[in-house]
Coordinates of C-alpha atoms in Angstrom, one line a residue:
X1 CA -36.2 16.2 -49.0
X2 CA -35.5 20.0 -49.1
X3 CA -34.9 22.1 -52.0
X4 CA -30.9 23.1 -53.3
X5 CA -29.6 25.9 -51.5
X6 CA -29.1 27.8 -54.9
X7 CA -33.0 27.1 -55.9
X8 CA -34.0 28.3 -52.2
X9 CA -32.0 31.5 -52.5
X10 CA -33.8 32.2 -56.0
X11 CA -37.1 31.9 -54.4
X12 CA -36.0 34.3 -51.4
X13 CA -35.1 36.9 -54.3
X14 CA -38.3 36.3 -56.2
X15 CA -40.3 36.7 -52.8
X16 CA -38.4 39.7 -52.1
X17 CA -39.0 41.1 -55.7
X18 CA -42.7 40.5 -55.1
X19 CA -42.8 43.1 -52.2
X20 CA -40.9 45.7 -54.3
X21 CA -44.0 47.5 -54.6
X22 CA -44.6 47.7 -50.9
X23 CA -41.0 48.6 -50.1
X24 CA -41.3 51.4 -52.6
X25 CA -44.2 52.9 -50.3
X26 CA -42.3 53.0 -47.3
X27 CA -41.9 56.2 -45.7
X28 CA -38.4 56.4 -45.1
X29 CA -35.1 55.1 -46.1
X30 CA -34.4 53.5 -42.5
X31 CA -37.9 51.6 -43.4
X32 CA -36.6 50.4 -46.7
X33 CA -33.2 49.3 -45.1
X34 CA -35.2 47.3 -42.5
X35 CA -37.3 45.7 -45.0
X36 CA -34.1 44.5 -46.9
X37 CA -32.5 43.3 -43.5
X38 CA -35.6 41.0 -42.9
X39 CA -34.4 39.1 -46.1
X40 CA -30.9 39.4 -45.7
X41 CA -31.3 37.9 -41.9
X42 CA -33.6 34.8 -43.5
X43 CA -31.0 34.4 -46.2
X44 CA -28.4 33.5 -43.2
X45 CA -30.6 30.8 -42.8
X46 CA -31.1 29.8 -46.1
X47 CA -28.9 26.4 -46.0
X48 CA -31.6 25.2 -43.2
X49 CA -34.5 26.7 -44.2
X50 CA -34.3 25.1 -47.7
X51 CA -34.4 22.0 -45.6
X52 CA -37.8 22.9 -44.2
X53 CA -39.9 21.6 -47.2
X54 CA -42.3 24.7 -46.6
X55 CA -44.1 25.5 -49.9
X56 CA -44.9 29.2 -48.6
X57 CA -41.5 31.3 -49.2
X58 CA -42.6 34.1 -47.0
X59 CA -43.2 31.8 -44.0
X60 CA -39.8 30.5 -44.4
X61 CA -38.7 34.3 -44.4
X62 CA -40.6 35.1 -41.5
X63 CA -39.5 32.1 -39.5
X64 CA -35.6 32.9 -40.2
X65 CA -36.1 36.6 -39.5
X66 CA -37.9 35.6 -36.2
X67 CA -35.0 33.1 -35.3
X68 CA -32.6 35.8 -36.1
X69 CA -34.1 38.5 -33.7
X70 CA -34.3 35.6 -31.1
X71 CA -30.4 35.0 -31.1
X72 CA -29.9 38.6 -31.4
X73 CA -32.0 39.5 -28.6
X74 CA -30.6 36.4 -26.3
X75 CA -27.4 37.5 -26.9
X76 CA -28.2 41.3 -26.0
X77 CA -30.2 40.0 -23.0
X78 CA -27.0 38.3 -21.6
X79 CA -24.7 41.2 -22.1
X80 CA -27.3 43.1 -19.9
X81 CA -27.7 40.5 -17.5
X82 CA -23.8 40.5 -16.8
X83 CA -23.6 44.2 -16.3
X84 CA -26.8 44.0 -14.2
X85 CA -26.6 40.6 -12.6
X86 CA -30.1 39.8 -14.2
X87 CA -31.5 36.6 -15.0
X88 CA -33.6 36.4 -17.7
X89 CA -31.5 35.1 -20.5
X90 CA -29.8 32.1 -19.2
X91 CA -27.8 29.8 -21.6
X92 CA -29.7 26.9 -23.5
X93 CA -28.8 23.6 -22.8
X94 CA -30.3 20.2 -23.9
X95 CA -30.8 19.2 -20.4
X96 CA -32.9 22.2 -19.6
X97 CA -35.1 21.6 -22.7
X98 CA -35.2 18.1 -21.9
X99 CA -36.5 19.0 -18.2
X100 CA -38.8 21.6 -19.4
X101 CA -40.3 19.0 -21.6
X102 CA -40.6 16.2 -19.0
X103 CA -42.3 18.7 -16.5
X104 CA -44.6 19.9 -19.3
X105 CA -45.7 16.0 -19.6
X106 CA -46.2 15.5 -16.3
X107 CA -48.4 18.4 -15.6
X108 CA -50.2 17.3 -19.1
X109 CA -51.4 20.8 -20.7
X110 CA -52.7 18.9 -23.4
X111 CA -53.2 22.3 -25.8
X112 CA -50.3 23.4 -25.2
X113 CA -48.5 20.0 -25.8
X114 CA -50.2 19.7 -28.8
X115 CA -49.6 23.3 -30.0
X116 CA -45.7 22.6 -29.8
X117 CA -46.3 19.0 -31.3
X118 CA -47.7 20.7 -34.7
X119 CA -45.2 23.4 -34.6
X120 CA -42.0 21.2 -34.4
X121 CA -43.8 18.7 -37.1
X122 CA -44.1 21.7 -39.6
X123 CA -40.5 22.9 -39.2
X124 CA -39.0 19.7 -38.2
X125 CA -36.9 20.1 -41.4
X126 CA -35.5 23.3 -40.0
X127 CA -34.8 21.8 -36.5
X128 CA -33.0 18.8 -37.8
X129 CA -30.8 20.5 -40.3
X130 CA -29.2 23.0 -37.6
X131 CA -26.3 22.4 -35.8
X132 CA -26.4 21.5 -31.8
X133 CA -26.2 24.9 -30.2
X134 CA -28.9 26.5 -32.5
X135 CA -31.1 23.4 -32.8
X136 CA -31.4 23.8 -29.0
X137 CA -31.9 27.3 -29.1
X138 CA -34.6 27.1 -31.7
X139 CA -36.6 24.3 -29.7
X140 CA -36.2 26.7 -26.6
X141 CA -37.9 29.4 -28.6
X142 CA -40.5 27.3 -29.7
X143 CA -41.0 25.8 -26.1
X144 CA -41.3 29.5 -24.8
X145 CA -43.7 30.6 -27.1
X146 CA -45.9 27.6 -27.0
X147 CA -46.2 27.5 -23.3
X148 CA -46.0 31.1 -22.5
X149 CA -49.8 31.5 -22.3
X150 CA -52.5 29.5 -20.8
X151 CA -54.7 26.3 -22.1
X152 CA -57.5 28.5 -23.3
X153 CA -55.3 30.6 -25.7
X154 CA -53.7 27.5 -26.8
X155 CA -56.9 25.8 -27.2
X156 CA -58.1 28.5 -29.3
X157 CA -55.0 28.3 -31.5
X158 CA -55.4 24.4 -31.9
X159 CA -59.2 24.7 -32.5
X160 CA -58.6 26.4 -35.9
X161 CA -59.1 24.5 -38.9
X162 CA -56.8 25.9 -41.0
X163 CA -52.9 25.2 -40.7
X164 CA -52.1 28.9 -42.0
X165 CA -54.1 30.3 -38.7
X166 CA -52.3 27.7 -36.3
X167 CA -48.8 28.9 -37.8
X168 CA -49.5 33.0 -38.1
X169 CA -51.1 32.8 -34.4
X170 CA -47.9 31.2 -33.2
X171 CA -45.9 33.7 -35.3
X172 CA -47.9 36.6 -33.2
X173 CA -47.3 34.8 -30.2
X174 CA -43.6 34.8 -30.8
X175 CA -43.4 38.5 -31.8
X176 CA -45.3 39.3 -28.2
X177 CA -42.5 37.4 -26.5
X178 CA -40.0 39.3 -28.2
X179 CA -41.7 42.8 -27.9
X180 CA -41.6 41.9 -24.3
X181 CA -37.9 41.3 -24.0
X182 CA -37.0 44.1 -25.9
X183 CA -39.2 46.5 -23.5
X184 CA -37.4 44.7 -20.5
X185 CA -33.9 45.1 -22.2
X186 CA -34.7 48.9 -23.1
X187 CA -36.5 49.8 -19.6
X188 CA -33.2 51.2 -18.2
X189 CA -30.0 50.2 -20.0
X190 CA -28.1 52.0 -22.9
X191 CA -28.6 50.3 -26.1
X192 CA -26.4 52.6 -28.3
X193 CA -25.9 56.1 -29.1
X194 CA -28.5 56.2 -31.8
X195 CA -31.5 54.7 -29.5
X196 CA -33.2 56.9 -27.1
X197 CA -34.3 55.3 -24.4
X198 CA -37.8 55.9 -22.8
X199 CA -39.5 55.7 -26.3
X200 CA -41.4 52.8 -27.6
X201 CA -39.0 50.5 -29.3
X202 CA -39.9 47.9 -31.8
X203 CA -38.0 44.8 -33.5
X204 CA -37.4 47.4 -36.1
X205 CA -35.1 49.3 -33.8
X206 CA -32.9 46.1 -33.7
X207 CA -32.8 45.9 -37.3
X208 CA -31.7 49.3 -38.6

């Protein structure tokens, strides 16, 4: 059973305050604002993250922020696809997810299946609490992250003794996927007057 939403929001605020020293040392107002938005984005999913029953609050902050970034990037990607006839941001459907799972099961990539199962088990409270559209998007995000690399990388992740290592390797893999999508989106399109294309961009550029 998850925490109550008010108590979880209190935990998020306590976690934010525990990083106040770090925030104070950030070099600019833009950096400080980006820091605040990380927690604000996680708070958007507080009612769902509270069901994850995760004892490490920062992990919930990270997962909430990564999922928010994934949704934002998907929307940006779909808009770009409409204007340029691209094909890298299709709509999510339950049938698509089930088909991918079937193909993966038939091909039996053992390590990647194991990694996907472990991540789903860890975050099942979050998965089951989301409404249908977000649940399908979260599952697709997990699928793409777990199966975006070969068996050898997944074997390394699964061989780690600590759940901490598994979880944060998953986060790093997801960040790589998001950064690749940012690079693809920014390669030739216009992302707004404040953003200069042609420079290296990161997730923080989408959060400021």
